[in-house]
Coordinates of C-alpha atoms in Angstrom, one line a residue:
M1 CA -7.2 -16.6 -1.8
R2 CA -4.8 -18.4 0.5
T3 CA -1.1 -19.3 -0.1
D4 CA 1.2 -20.8 2.4
R5 CA 2.1 -17.3 3.7
F6 CA -0.8 -15.0 3.0
R7 CA -4.6 -15.0 3.3
T8 CA -7.4 -12.7 2.3
A9 CA -8.6 -10.3 5.0
V10 CA -12.1 -10.8 6.5
A11 CA -14.2 -8.4 8.6
A12 CA -12.9 -10.0 11.8
D13 CA -9.4 -8.8 10.9
I14 CA -10.3 -5.1 10.8
P15 CA -9.2 -4.1 14.4
A16 CA -5.8 -5.8 14.1
L17 CA -5.3 -4.7 10.5
H18 CA -6.1 -1.1 11.4
A19 CA -3.7 -1.1 14.3
L20 CA -0.9 -2.5 12.1
I21 CA -1.4 0.1 9.3
E22 CA -1.5 3.0 11.7
S23 CA 1.6 1.8 13.5
A24 CA 3.6 1.5 10.3
Y25 CA 2.6 4.8 8.7
R26 CA 2.0 7.3 11.4
G27 CA 3.5 8.5 14.7
D28 CA 6.5 7.4 16.7
S29 CA 5.9 3.7 16.2
A30 CA 6.3 4.1 12.4
R31 CA 9.7 5.7 12.9
G32 CA 11.0 2.2 14.0
G33 CA 10.9 1.2 10.3
W34 CA 12.5 2.8 7.2
T35 CA 9.4 3.4 5.3
H36 CA 6.9 5.6 7.0
E37 CA 5.0 8.9 6.4
A38 CA 5.3 10.1 10.0
D39 CA 7.4 13.1 8.9
L40 CA 5.1 14.1 6.1
L41 CA 1.6 13.4 7.5
G42 CA -0.1 13.5 10.8
G43 CA -3.5 12.1 11.7
Q44 CA -4.7 8.7 10.4
R45 CA -3.7 6.6 7.4
T46 CA -7.0 4.9 7.2
D47 CA -10.0 4.0 9.4
A48 CA -12.0 0.9 10.2
A49 CA -14.9 2.0 8.0
A50 CA -12.6 2.3 4.9
L51 CA -11.1 -1.1 5.7
A52 CA -14.5 -2.6 6.0
E53 CA -15.5 -1.2 2.6
M54 CA -12.4 -2.6 1.0
I55 CA -12.9 -6.1 2.5
A56 CA -16.5 -6.2 1.4
D57 CA -15.9 -4.9 -2.2
P58 CA -15.5 -7.8 -4.7
A59 CA -13.2 -5.5 -6.8
Q60 CA -10.7 -5.4 -4.0
R61 CA -8.6 -7.7 -1.9
V62 CA -6.5 -7.1 1.2
L63 CA -3.9 -9.8 1.7
I64 CA -2.5 -10.4 5.2
A65 CA 0.7 -11.9 6.4
G66 CA 0.5 -13.6 9.8
D67 CA -2.4 -15.6 11.2
D68 CA -2.5 -14.6 14.9
A69 CA -1.5 -11.0 14.6
P70 CA -0.9 -9.5 11.2
T71 CA 2.7 -8.6 10.4
G72 CA 2.0 -7.1 7.0
C73 CA -0.7 -6.4 4.4
V74 CA -1.2 -5.1 0.9
A75 CA -4.4 -4.0 -1.0
I76 CA -5.2 -4.7 -4.6
T77 CA -8.0 -3.0 -6.5
A78 CA -9.3 -4.0 -10.0
K79 CA -9.1 -1.2 -12.5
P80 CA -10.7 -2.7 -15.6
P81 CA -10.1 -3.6 -18.3
A82 CA -6.6 -4.9 -17.5
T83 CA -5.0 -2.9 -14.6
A84 CA -4.9 -3.4 -10.9
Y85 CA -3.9 -0.9 -8.3
L86 CA -1.5 -1.8 -5.5
G87 CA -1.9 0.1 -2.3
M88 CA -1.4 0.2 1.5
L89 CA 1.7 -2.0 1.4
T90 CA 2.4 -2.4 5.1
V91 CA 5.1 -4.2 7.1
R92 CA 5.3 -4.0 10.9
P93 CA 8.1 -1.5 11.5
D94 CA 10.4 -3.9 13.4
L95 CA 10.2 -6.4 10.6
Q96 CA 11.0 -4.0 7.7
G97 CA 14.0 -4.9 5.6
G98 CA 13.5 -8.6 6.0
G99 CA 11.8 -9.4 2.7
L100 CA 8.2 -9.4 3.8
G101 CA 7.4 -6.4 1.7
R102 CA 8.9 -8.0 -1.4
A103 CA 6.9 -11.2 -0.8
L104 CA 3.6 -9.2 -0.3
I105 CA 4.2 -7.4 -3.6
A106 CA 4.8 -10.7 -5.4
A107 CA 1.6 -12.1 -3.8
A108 CA -0.3 -9.0 -4.8
E109 CA 0.9 -9.3 -8.4
D110 CA 0.0 -13.0 -8.6
A111 CA -3.5 -12.2 -7.1
A112 CA -4.0 -9.3 -9.5
R113 CA -3.3 -11.6 -12.5
A114 CA -5.3 -14.5 -11.2
I115 CA -8.4 -12.7 -9.7
F116 CA -8.6 -9.6 -11.8
A117 CA -6.9 -10.7 -15.1
A118 CA -4.6 -7.7 -14.7
E119 CA -1.8 -7.2 -17.1
V120 CA -0.5 -4.0 -15.4
M121 CA 0.0 -3.1 -11.8
E122 CA -0.3 0.6 -10.9
M123 CA 0.5 2.4 -7.7
T124 CA 1.0 5.9 -6.4
V125 CA 3.8 7.0 -4.1
I126 CA 4.2 10.4 -2.4
R127 CA 6.7 12.3 -4.5
Q128 CA 8.5 13.4 -1.4
R129 CA 9.5 9.8 -0.7
P130 CA 12.4 9.2 -3.1
E131 CA 13.8 6.3 -1.1
L132 CA 10.5 4.5 -1.4
I133 CA 10.2 5.3 -5.1
A134 CA 13.7 3.9 -5.7
W135 CA 12.8 0.7 -3.8
Y136 CA 9.7 0.2 -6.0
E137 CA 11.9 0.8 -9.1
R138 CA 14.2 -1.9 -8.0
R139 CA 11.1 -4.2 -7.9
G140 CA 10.4 -3.5 -11.6
Y141 CA 8.0 -0.5 -11.3
G142 CA 8.7 2.5 -13.5
Q143 CA 7.5 6.1 -13.2
T144 CA 5.0 7.0 -15.8
G145 CA 5.5 10.7 -15.7
E146 CA 2.0 11.2 -14.4
R147 CA 1.4 13.0 -11.1
R148 CA -1.8 13.1 -9.1
P149 CA -2.9 15.5 -6.4
F150 CA -2.8 14.5 -2.7
P151 CA -6.3 14.8 -1.2
H152 CA -5.5 17.9 0.8
G153 CA -8.3 18.7 3.2
D154 CA -9.6 15.2 3.5
E155 CA -8.4 14.1 6.9
R156 CA -9.4 10.5 6.2
F157 CA -6.0 10.3 4.4
G158 CA -4.0 12.2 7.0
V159 CA -3.1 15.8 7.7
P160 CA -0.1 17.0 5.6
V161 CA 2.8 18.7 7.1
D162 CA 4.0 19.7 3.6
P163 CA 1.4 21.6 1.5
D164 CA 3.1 20.5 -1.7
L165 CA 2.5 16.7 -1.3
E166 CA 1.6 15.0 -4.5
F167 CA 1.7 11.5 -5.9
V168 CA 3.8 10.0 -8.7
V169 CA 2.4 7.1 -10.6
L170 CA 4.4 3.9 -11.1
E171 CA 3.5 0.9 -13.2
K172 CA 4.8 -2.6 -13.8
P173 CA 3.7 -4.9 -16.6
L174 CA 2.5 -8.2 -15.1
R175 CA 2.9 -10.4 -18.3

């Protein structure tokens, strides 16, 4: 998939994509933006192997903004029969608040409809991030009432500072 602003990630993008994601979610660099997990989680957000699996999987797409150096990305995963999962929405911290996140979500929703025939987009957000949940709600996502456990003990997803981390599930109809 290619639009005038976004393209589908390929294996050659993994090093730059990994650096972007880590800089936006973890550590001091992430604190340059408004939406980060640096105060809730240490360790990594993802790794190169996980990104390679996503890019190689025909049931997933990673969309990238920026050709030379990625400035944002979003992942979409098919959840048949008619749902797609939105994850890893990332915008370079110094560019947050400028509309790129909203554009990535719109591109992900379009791709989910076109590629996976999705009628619903689902996502999970850490419950302890009310400002981010509210931002998604302003984009048309609603809380389902479902909660899912955070993968405590699996350092591939980070090392929690708060032992009570958990996810809330949000959905948006794509019709």
